[in-house]
Short mmCIF file of C-alpha atoms in Angstrom, two decimals:
data_model
loop_
_atom_site.label_atom_id
_atom_site.label_comp_id
_atom_site.label_asym_id
_atom_site.label_seq_id
_atom_site.Cartn_x
_atom_site.Cartn_y
_atom_site.Cartn_z
CA MET Q 83 -42.95 11.56 -17.38
CA SER Q 84 -44.55 14.91 -17.80
CA GLU Q 85 -41.51 16.94 -19.39
CA ALA Q 86 -41.03 13.83 -22.12
CA LEU Q 87 -44.94 14.38 -23.44
CA THR Q 88 -44.89 17.88 -23.51
CA PRO Q 89 -44.43 19.10 -27.14
CA ALA Q 90 -41.33 21.60 -28.66
CA THR Q 91 -42.13 24.88 -29.33
CA LEU Q 92 -41.65 26.48 -32.44
CA LEU Q 93 -41.24 29.77 -33.42
CA PHE Q 94 -41.43 31.33 -37.23
CA VAL Q 95 -40.42 34.69 -37.97
CA ASP Q 96 -41.27 36.18 -41.28
CA ASP Q 97 -42.59 39.73 -42.64
CA GLU Q 98 -45.03 37.66 -45.19
CA PRO Q 99 -47.91 36.55 -43.50
CA SER Q 100 -48.30 33.77 -46.43
CA ILE Q 101 -45.11 32.01 -45.39
CA LEU Q 102 -45.97 32.14 -41.60
CA SER Q 103 -49.23 30.29 -42.50
CA ALA Q 104 -47.46 28.02 -44.55
CA LEU Q 105 -45.22 26.91 -42.14
CA ARG Q 106 -47.90 26.49 -39.43
CA ARG Q 107 -50.37 24.13 -41.81
CA LEU Q 108 -46.60 21.89 -42.56
CA PHE Q 109 -45.24 21.74 -38.93
CA ARG Q 110 -48.81 21.43 -36.74
CA PRO Q 111 -49.80 17.95 -37.88
CA HIS Q 112 -46.18 17.11 -36.48
CA GLY Q 113 -47.74 17.79 -32.76
CA TYR Q 114 -45.27 20.76 -32.16
CA ARG Q 115 -46.45 23.72 -30.56
CA ILE Q 116 -46.34 27.01 -32.85
CA LEU Q 117 -45.81 30.59 -32.57
CA VAL Q 118 -45.38 33.25 -35.29
CA ALA Q 119 -43.95 36.69 -35.24
CA GLU Q 120 -44.16 39.40 -37.94
CA GLY Q 121 -40.37 40.43 -37.59
CA GLY Q 122 -37.41 40.50 -35.67
CA ALA Q 123 -38.65 42.92 -32.94
CA ALA Q 124 -41.91 41.46 -32.66
CA GLY Q 125 -40.24 38.10 -32.29
CA LEU Q 126 -37.79 39.33 -29.40
CA ALA Q 127 -40.78 40.95 -27.53
CA LEU Q 128 -42.71 36.95 -27.78
CA LEU Q 129 -39.82 35.34 -26.60
CA GLU Q 130 -39.75 37.45 -23.43
CA THR Q 131 -42.80 35.64 -22.36
CA GLU Q 132 -42.68 32.64 -24.14
CA THR Q 133 -40.11 29.44 -23.73
CA VAL Q 134 -39.17 28.32 -27.16
CA ASP Q 135 -37.09 25.47 -28.65
CA LEU Q 136 -36.39 26.28 -32.29
CA ILE Q 137 -36.67 29.02 -34.30
CA ILE Q 138 -37.11 29.49 -37.94
CA SER Q 139 -36.56 32.98 -39.10
CA ASP Q 140 -36.43 34.35 -42.59
CA MET Q 141 -33.53 36.59 -43.48
CA ARG Q 142 -34.86 39.10 -45.67
CA MET Q 143 -36.96 41.20 -43.27
CA PRO Q 144 -37.54 45.00 -43.14
CA GLU Q 145 -35.91 47.00 -40.27
CA MET Q 146 -34.23 44.36 -38.43
CA ASP Q 147 -33.08 41.31 -40.91
CA GLY Q 148 -32.99 37.57 -40.01
CA ALA Q 149 -29.10 37.59 -39.07
CA THR Q 150 -29.44 40.43 -36.78
CA PHE Q 151 -32.54 38.84 -35.31
CA LEU Q 152 -30.84 35.52 -34.84
CA LYS Q 153 -27.53 37.10 -33.41
CA GLN Q 154 -29.85 38.45 -30.49
CA VAL Q 155 -31.49 35.40 -29.85
CA ARG Q 156 -27.84 33.60 -29.26
CA ALA Q 157 -26.73 36.32 -26.98
CA ARG Q 158 -30.01 35.84 -24.66
CA TRP Q 159 -31.16 32.70 -25.72
CA PRO Q 160 -28.33 30.72 -26.22
CA HIS Q 161 -29.76 27.01 -25.75
CA THR Q 162 -32.76 27.75 -28.46
CA MET Q 163 -31.97 26.21 -31.93
CA ARG Q 164 -31.98 28.72 -34.70
CA ILE Q 165 -32.52 28.21 -38.14
CA LEU Q 166 -32.30 30.90 -41.43
CA LEU Q 167 -34.76 30.95 -44.21
CA THR Q 168 -32.88 32.47 -47.17
CA GLY Q 169 -34.50 33.35 -50.38
CA TYR Q 170 -31.92 34.93 -52.55
CA ALA Q 171 -28.47 34.76 -53.42
CA ASP Q 172 -26.89 36.99 -50.43
CA VAL Q 173 -24.16 34.74 -49.65
CA THR Q 174 -22.32 37.75 -47.51
CA SER Q 175 -25.65 37.74 -45.21
CA THR Q 176 -25.85 34.24 -45.13
CA ILE Q 177 -21.77 33.66 -43.64
CA ALA Q 178 -22.72 36.95 -41.26
CA ALA Q 179 -25.64 34.76 -39.88
CA ILE Q 180 -23.83 31.66 -39.61
CA ASN Q 181 -20.82 33.20 -37.93
CA ASP Q 182 -22.77 35.63 -35.89
CA GLY Q 183 -25.95 34.05 -34.57
CA GLU Q 184 -24.59 30.45 -34.77
CA ILE Q 185 -27.61 28.80 -36.59
CA TYR Q 186 -27.73 25.33 -36.88
CA ARG Q 187 -28.97 25.27 -40.73
CA TYR Q 188 -29.74 27.42 -43.52
CA ILE Q 189 -32.40 26.24 -45.68
CA ALA Q 190 -33.25 28.05 -49.05
CA LYS Q 191 -36.64 29.03 -50.42
CA PRO Q 192 -38.99 27.78 -51.75
CA TRP Q 193 -38.11 24.44 -49.31
CA ASP Q 194 -38.85 20.97 -49.29
CA ASP Q 195 -41.35 19.91 -46.93
CA LEU Q 196 -39.89 16.43 -46.13
CA GLU Q 197 -36.15 18.28 -45.83
CA ILE Q 198 -37.55 21.11 -43.72
CA VAL Q 199 -39.55 18.74 -41.61
CA LYS Q 200 -36.54 16.37 -41.26
CA THR Q 201 -33.88 19.21 -40.13
CA VAL Q 202 -36.41 20.56 -37.68
CA LYS Q 203 -36.44 17.31 -36.20
CA GLU Q 204 -32.51 16.53 -36.32
CA ALA Q 205 -32.35 19.95 -34.87
CA LEU Q 206 -34.73 18.96 -31.67
CA GLU Q 207 -33.08 15.86 -31.15
CA ARG Q 208 -29.53 17.83 -30.96
CA GLN Q 209 -31.16 20.32 -28.42
CA ALA Q 210 -32.21 17.52 -25.98
CA LEU Q 211 -28.66 15.89 -25.99
CA GLU Q 212 -26.87 19.09 -25.68
CA ALA Q 213 -29.49 19.91 -22.77
CA GLU Q 214 -29.02 16.19 -21.16
CA ASN Q 215 -25.31 16.63 -21.46
CA ARG Q 216 -25.51 20.21 -19.60
CA ARG Q 217 -27.95 18.19 -16.95
CA LEU Q 218 -25.22 15.45 -16.28
CA THR Q 219 -22.52 17.96 -16.15
CA ALA Q 220 -24.35 19.95 -13.52
CA LEU Q 221 -25.48 16.83 -11.46
CA THR Q 222 -21.65 15.28 -11.80
CA GLN Q 223 -20.43 18.83 -10.31
CA VAL Q 224 -23.18 18.89 -7.42
CA GLN Q 225 -21.88 15.00 -6.51
CA ASN Q 226 -18.37 16.04 -6.88
CA ASP Q 227 -19.20 19.11 -4.12
CA GLU Q 228 -21.18 16.39 -1.86
CA LEU Q 229 -18.10 14.33 -1.79
CA LYS Q 230 -15.69 16.78 -0.99
CA THR Q 231 -17.86 17.97 1.44
CA LEU Q 232 -18.56 14.19 2.77
CA ASN Q 233 -14.79 13.89 2.45
CA ALA Q 234 -13.86 17.22 4.77
CA SER Q 235 -16.30 15.63 7.47
CA LEU Q 236 -14.94 12.35 7.26
CA GLU Q 237 -11.36 13.67 7.43
CA GLN Q 238 -12.54 16.17 10.52
CA LYS Q 239 -14.02 12.75 12.63
CA VAL Q 240 -10.92 10.96 12.22
CA SER Q 241 -8.66 14.01 12.92
CA GLU Q 242 -10.79 14.34 16.51
CA ARG Q 243 -10.57 10.29 17.10
CA THR Q 244 -6.95 10.23 16.53
CA ALA Q 245 -5.88 13.62 18.14
CA GLU Q 246 -3.31 11.71 20.54
CA LEU Q 247 -1.57 10.43 17.66
CA ARG Q 248 -1.25 13.33 15.28
CA GLN Q 249 2.39 14.22 16.72
CA ALA Q 250 3.85 10.79 15.83
CA LEU Q 251 1.76 10.70 12.56
CA THR Q 252 2.92 14.08 11.28
CA PHE Q 253 6.61 13.30 11.75
CA VAL Q 254 6.00 10.05 9.81
CA GLU Q 255 4.75 11.84 7.22
CA GLN Q 256 7.65 14.39 7.16
CA ALA Q 257 10.15 11.38 7.18
CA HIS Q 258 9.09 9.28 4.70
CA GLY Q 259 7.99 12.06 2.42
CA GLU Q 260 7.32 10.54 -0.98
CA LEU Q 261 7.56 7.00 0.21
CA LYS Q 262 4.41 7.20 2.19
CA LYS Q 263 2.45 7.97 -0.74
CA SER Q 264 3.19 3.78 -1.92
CA PHE Q 265 0.83 1.18 -1.10
CA LEU Q 266 3.32 -0.36 0.87
CA THR Q 267 4.17 2.52 3.15
CA SER Q 268 0.30 3.44 3.86
CA VAL Q 269 0.23 -0.19 4.40
CA GLN Q 270 3.09 0.26 7.65
CA VAL Q 271 1.81 3.36 8.69
CA PHE Q 272 -1.96 1.48 8.94
CA ALA Q 273 0.05 -1.31 10.81
CA GLY Q 274 1.94 1.24 13.25
CA LEU Q 275 -1.24 2.22 14.60
CA ALA Q 276 -1.48 -0.47 17.60
CA GLU Q 277 2.13 -0.02 18.01
CA LEU Q 278 1.67 3.50 18.47
CA ARG Q 279 -0.85 2.86 21.76
CA ASN Q 280 1.04 3.94 25.07
CA GLY Q 281 -0.08 0.99 26.97
CA PRO Q 282 2.60 -1.11 29.18
CA GLY Q 283 5.75 -2.30 27.04
CA GLY Q 284 4.92 0.17 24.52
CA SER Q 285 8.75 0.75 23.43
CA ARG Q 286 8.96 -3.13 23.17
CA LEU Q 287 6.38 -3.41 20.53
CA ALA Q 288 7.84 -0.78 18.19
CA GLY Q 289 8.70 -2.23 15.04
CA HIS Q 290 7.35 -5.66 15.72
CA GLY Q 291 5.05 -5.47 12.68
CA ARG Q 292 7.90 -4.75 10.25
CA ARG Q 293 10.28 -7.14 11.79
CA VAL Q 294 7.53 -10.32 11.36
CA ALA Q 295 6.64 -8.77 8.03
CA GLU Q 296 10.43 -9.25 6.86
CA MET Q 297 10.83 -12.42 8.38
CA SER Q 298 7.92 -13.82 7.20
CA ARG Q 299 8.75 -12.98 3.65
CA SER Q 300 12.10 -14.38 3.59
CA LEU Q 301 10.91 -17.55 5.08
CA ALA Q 302 8.07 -17.88 2.66
CA LEU Q 303 10.86 -17.46 -0.19
CA ARG Q 304 12.53 -20.12 1.26
CA MET Q 305 9.61 -22.79 1.50
CA GLY Q 306 9.09 -22.00 -2.26
CA LEU Q 307 6.41 -19.96 -2.39
CA SER Q 308 5.45 -17.65 -5.18
CA ASP Q 309 6.39 -14.05 -5.05
CA ALA Q 310 2.60 -13.09 -4.57
CA GLU Q 311 2.09 -15.89 -1.87
CA ALA Q 312 4.96 -13.94 -0.10
CA GLN Q 313 3.82 -10.53 -0.79
CA SER Q 314 0.63 -11.66 0.70
CA ILE Q 315 2.20 -12.93 4.13
CA MET Q 316 4.51 -9.70 4.29
CA LEU Q 317 1.11 -7.63 4.09
CA ALA Q 318 -0.51 -9.73 7.18
CA GLY Q 319 2.33 -9.69 8.84
CA LEU Q 320 2.54 -5.76 8.89
CA LEU Q 321 -1.26 -6.09 9.97
CA HIS Q 322 -1.64 -9.02 12.21
CA ASP Q 323 -2.14 -7.04 15.55
CA ILE Q 324 -4.60 -4.79 13.74
CA GLY Q 325 -7.25 -6.31 15.62
CA LYS Q 326 -5.52 -5.18 19.02
CA LEU Q 327 -6.74 -1.34 18.47
CA GLY Q 328 -9.49 -2.07 20.62
CA LEU Q 329 -7.80 -3.65 23.66
CA PRO Q 330 -7.48 -1.79 27.01
CA ASP Q 331 -4.26 -0.33 27.05
CA GLU Q 332 -3.31 -2.40 30.01
CA LEU Q 333 -3.09 -5.19 27.69
CA LEU Q 334 -1.04 -4.19 25.05
CA GLY Q 335 2.66 -6.28 25.53
CA LYS Q 336 1.54 -7.74 28.91
CA PRO Q 337 2.85 -11.44 28.66
CA PHE Q 338 0.16 -13.79 27.71
CA ASN Q 339 0.66 -16.43 30.34
CA THR Q 340 0.05 -13.81 32.95
CA LEU Q 341 -3.20 -12.58 31.84
CA SER Q 342 -6.62 -13.74 33.82
CA GLN Q 343 -8.97 -15.95 31.96
CA GLU Q 344 -11.59 -12.77 31.08
CA GLN Q 345 -8.22 -11.02 30.06
CA ARG Q 346 -7.24 -13.34 27.73
CA ALA Q 347 -10.96 -13.90 26.34
CA LEU Q 348 -10.52 -10.50 25.25
CA VAL Q 349 -6.93 -10.60 23.89
CA MET Q 350 -8.01 -14.11 22.01
CA LYS Q 351 -10.76 -12.05 19.83
CA HIS Q 352 -8.08 -10.19 18.09
CA PRO Q 353 -7.48 -12.26 15.20
CA GLN Q 354 -11.21 -12.32 14.09
CA ILE Q 355 -11.53 -8.69 14.58
CA GLY Q 356 -8.55 -8.16 12.53
CA GLN Q 357 -10.26 -10.08 9.57
CA ASN Q 358 -13.50 -8.58 10.06
CA ILE Q 359 -11.75 -4.78 9.51
CA LEU Q 360 -9.28 -6.25 6.50
CA MET Q 361 -12.24 -8.13 4.61
CA ALA Q 362 -13.83 -4.81 3.49
CA ILE Q 363 -10.72 -3.96 1.48
CA ASP Q 364 -10.65 -6.00 -1.34
CA LYS Q 365 -7.18 -6.04 -1.71
CA PHE Q 366 -6.70 -7.72 1.77
CA LYS Q 367 -9.18 -10.17 1.30
CA ASP Q 368 -6.54 -13.09 1.14
CA VAL Q 369 -4.42 -11.14 4.04
CA ALA Q 370 -7.21 -10.66 6.23
CA ILE Q 371 -7.65 -15.11 5.95
CA LEU Q 372 -3.80 -15.02 7.06
CA VAL Q 373 -4.41 -12.51 10.06
CA LYS Q 374 -7.41 -14.30 11.45
CA HIS Q 375 -5.72 -17.68 11.77
CA HIS Q 376 -2.06 -16.34 12.93
CA HIS Q 377 -2.66 -17.88 16.36
CA GLU Q 378 -3.64 -21.55 15.27
CA CYS Q 379 -1.59 -23.97 16.69
CA PHE Q 380 0.06 -27.29 14.40
CA ASP Q 381 -1.84 -29.81 17.17
CA GLY Q 382 -5.10 -27.78 17.15
CA SER Q 383 -4.94 -25.95 20.42
CA GLY Q 384 -4.78 -22.31 19.17
CA PHE Q 385 -7.39 -19.87 18.32
CA PRO Q 386 -9.66 -18.82 17.31
CA GLU Q 387 -11.00 -21.74 15.41
CA ARG Q 388 -8.88 -24.33 16.57
CA LEU Q 389 -7.43 -25.34 13.06
CA ALA Q 390 -4.56 -28.23 12.86
CA GLY Q 391 -2.05 -29.09 10.68
CA ILE Q 392 -2.40 -28.42 6.87
CA SER Q 393 -5.74 -27.09 7.31
CA ILE Q 394 -4.09 -23.96 8.78
CA PRO Q 395 -3.30 -21.65 5.80
CA GLN Q 396 0.29 -22.06 5.00
CA GLY Q 397 0.83 -18.52 5.41
CA ALA Q 398 -0.44 -18.35 8.68
CA ARG Q 399 1.47 -21.38 9.98
CA ILE Q 400 4.68 -19.18 9.06
CA LEU Q 401 3.27 -16.02 10.77
CA ALA Q 402 2.72 -18.04 13.82
CA LEU Q 403 6.18 -19.19 14.11
CA VAL Q 404 8.05 -15.69 13.34
CA ASN Q 405 5.21 -13.61 15.34
CA ASP Q 406 5.94 -16.16 18.46
CA TYR Q 407 10.04 -15.47 18.00
CA ASP Q 408 9.78 -11.92 17.99
CA ALA Q 409 7.30 -11.63 20.61
CA LEU Q 410 9.47 -14.06 22.88
CA GLN Q 411 12.65 -11.64 22.58
CA MET Q 412 9.96 -8.57 23.38
CA GLY Q 413 9.15 -10.55 26.22
CA THR Q 414 4.95 -10.17 25.45
CA LEU Q 415 4.76 -14.00 25.05
CA VAL Q 416 6.62 -15.47 28.37
CA GLN Q 417 7.24 -13.46 31.33
CA ARG Q 418 10.61 -12.15 30.50
CA PRO Q 419 12.15 -11.50 27.36
CA LEU Q 420 14.36 -14.22 26.28
CA ARG Q 421 17.82 -14.05 24.22
CA GLN Q 422 17.51 -15.07 20.53
CA GLU Q 423 18.99 -18.50 21.31
CA GLU Q 424 16.23 -19.07 23.81
CA ALA Q 425 13.60 -18.11 21.30
CA LEU Q 426 14.94 -20.27 18.81
CA ALA Q 427 15.26 -23.23 21.40
CA PHE Q 428 11.48 -22.48 22.21
CA LEU Q 429 10.43 -22.91 18.51
CA ILE Q 430 12.55 -26.20 18.12
CA ASP Q 431 10.95 -27.57 21.55
CA ASN Q 432 7.43 -27.23 20.08
CA ARG Q 433 8.07 -28.51 16.48
CA GLY Q 434 5.05 -30.51 15.66
CA LYS Q 435 3.12 -28.65 18.81
CA ARG Q 436 2.69 -25.14 18.35
CA TYR Q 437 4.22 -24.88 14.97
CA ASP Q 438 4.47 -26.21 11.78
CA PRO Q 439 7.70 -28.61 11.72
CA ALA Q 440 9.16 -27.51 7.97
CA ALA Q 441 8.81 -23.97 8.93
CA VAL Q 442 10.39 -24.53 11.55
CA ASP Q 443 13.23 -26.28 10.18
CA ALA Q 444 14.03 -23.43 7.67
CA PHE Q 445 13.37 -20.81 9.97
CA VAL Q 446 16.39 -22.19 11.78
CA LYS Q 447 18.41 -22.51 8.72
CA LEU Q 448 17.34 -19.10 7.74
CA ILE Q 449 18.67 -17.60 11.03
CA SER Q 450 21.76 -19.53 11.19
CA GLU Q 451 22.57 -18.20 7.93
CA THR Q 452 21.66 -14.40 8.62
CA GLN Q 453 23.98 -14.42 11.48
CA LYS Q 454 26.83 -16.06 8.92
CA GLY Q 455 26.57 -13.65 6.35
CA GLY Q 456 24.94 -10.68 7.86
CA PRO Q 457 26.40 -7.08 7.52
CA SER Q 458 28.64 -5.43 10.36
CA GLU Q 459 26.74 -2.21 11.53
CA VAL Q 460 28.16 1.08 12.75
CA PRO Q 461 26.70 3.54 15.67
CA LEU Q 462 26.45 7.46 14.42
CA ARG Q 463 24.87 10.51 15.72
CA SER Q 464 22.92 12.51 13.53
CA MET Q 465 25.45 15.08 12.78
CA HIS Q 466 27.51 11.98 10.99
CA LEU Q 467 24.68 10.95 8.89
CA LYS Q 468 25.26 10.90 5.17
CA PRO Q 469 22.20 10.65 1.96
CA GLY Q 470 22.75 6.94 0.84
CA MET Q 471 23.20 5.16 4.41
CA VAL Q 472 20.87 2.50 5.24
CA LEU Q 473 19.49 1.47 9.14
CA SER Q 474 20.32 -2.00 10.29
CA ARG Q 475 18.39 -1.44 13.38
CA ASP Q 476 14.51 0.05 14.21
CA LEU Q 477 14.96 3.79 15.10
CA ALA Q 478 12.41 4.04 18.12
CA HIS Q 479 11.43 7.52 19.81
CA ARG Q 480 11.61 7.52 23.58
CA ASP Q 481 7.94 7.35 24.08
CA GLY Q 482 8.12 4.17 22.41
CA TYR Q 483 6.79 4.64 18.94
CA LEU Q 484 8.64 3.73 15.31
CA LEU Q 485 10.59 6.83 13.60
CA LEU Q 486 12.60 4.54 10.99
CA ALA Q 487 12.27 0.91 10.23
CA LYS Q 488 15.04 -1.54 9.81
CA GLY Q 489 16.31 -1.21 6.43
CA SER Q 490 15.42 2.60 5.41
CA PRO Q 491 17.35 4.42 3.70
CA LEU Q 492 18.45 7.51 4.56
CA THR Q 493 17.80 10.81 2.58
CA SER Q 494 18.93 14.75 3.16
CA ASP Q 495 15.13 15.63 3.50
CA ILE Q 496 14.96 12.25 6.83
CA ILE Q 497 18.13 13.72 7.90
CA GLY Q 498 17.23 17.22 8.79
CA GLN Q 499 14.26 16.09 10.03
CA LEU Q 500 16.09 13.98 12.87
CA VAL Q 501 18.14 17.14 13.45
CA LYS Q 502 15.34 19.34 14.26
CA LEU Q 503 13.23 16.43 16.50
CA GLU Q 504 16.59 16.47 18.46
CA GLN Q 505 16.64 20.24 18.77
CA ALA Q 506 13.34 20.39 19.32
CA GLU Q 507 13.06 17.56 21.98
CA GLN Q 508 16.59 18.11 23.56
CA GLN Q 509 17.42 14.70 23.07
CA ASN Q 510 20.32 13.12 21.07
CA LEU Q 511 19.46 10.13 18.72
CA THR Q 512 21.80 7.19 17.90
CA LEU Q 513 21.12 5.51 14.77
CA TYR Q 514 22.60 2.02 13.80
CA ILE Q 515 24.16 2.52 9.78
CA ARG Q 516 24.52 -0.70 7.91
CA GLN Q 517 27.98 -1.01 7.23
CA GLU Q 518 28.42 -3.72 4.31
CA GLU Q 519 31.79 -5.82 4.10
CA LYS Q 520 34.16 -5.31 1.56
#
């Protein structure tokens, strides 16, 4: 508040005392702090010890004229506003003052009192705006520097806490290249964190989120849901197990029906934890609801809220069906992995119990049509790969994490990375390539 009440300081420079007195009488009633100097040298000496907001200098003075004086002021105190008084028709000198001293305005003598008072007021207002702009620019720079420091600190903490994943994530970044920049690919990397954990059955978990996402989206579209709804269901499929990141390693991939009561209680918390993680992100609010309820059963026997029938969000009913279908074949739901036909039989047997009848019926038809009309595939070693080929199966590392997902198109860069991986780890990779029917 004290700065706002401090009056502006004006400096009048003229070799004629009468002019200085006239200016002092004119401006003193307006509340300004007034300083005077009888010449340019005296004005420069005064500026060495005083902070001045605005200078009014006469043009014609002995030893140092106004143009020279204001040029030096500009060089040493550039933020001080500068006004020139000129009492004769010396156009050349006035132009020099405008160019060299960058004066705010020049006023002819004899001046009009109202005009010169108004000019000073406007000059000080402009000076205040420029000062505020400099302050805000400096503040923005400071805040940007602080944000950079904070980001660097956060990145360091994340790096320390995920050291065991660094090698796998680095390869994913190299393999996906420009694709990793897209929103969907970022979600896939985020969803893959749970699958990168080295718990029992880690290799079986590879690609689970991607498969659930793709099949859930296809089923949603088949059941008449909109593209936007299908997109949300696909994202929920990718992220449905994100709440398992905090589970002990020994529970990951272990069949649910083999867990103890205490272990089941831990596992049953992951849908709610997943929702809590995703709710903080505005784009994921709808997805978070589906993640929370993807273990609800149609007959009300599921968790976490024991919802039943159509009170379960339709996207969650679709996810529950597709998630179990894939889990049955991985062996993470019952004690042994089931064949595809056995998994479908399980869904049909639990129609109206665990699963939405309409979803079961649509899914069985979808699987049947996919088997009839799907493209064939051919296994190839990396040396035989060519850009443009498309994977027909997920490619998993021997340690269990996903390298490339089914449906990924191959580029020269990706093929090169695969060859380097084989050389570095001395293992041969076999990729299944989609072969379209002719």
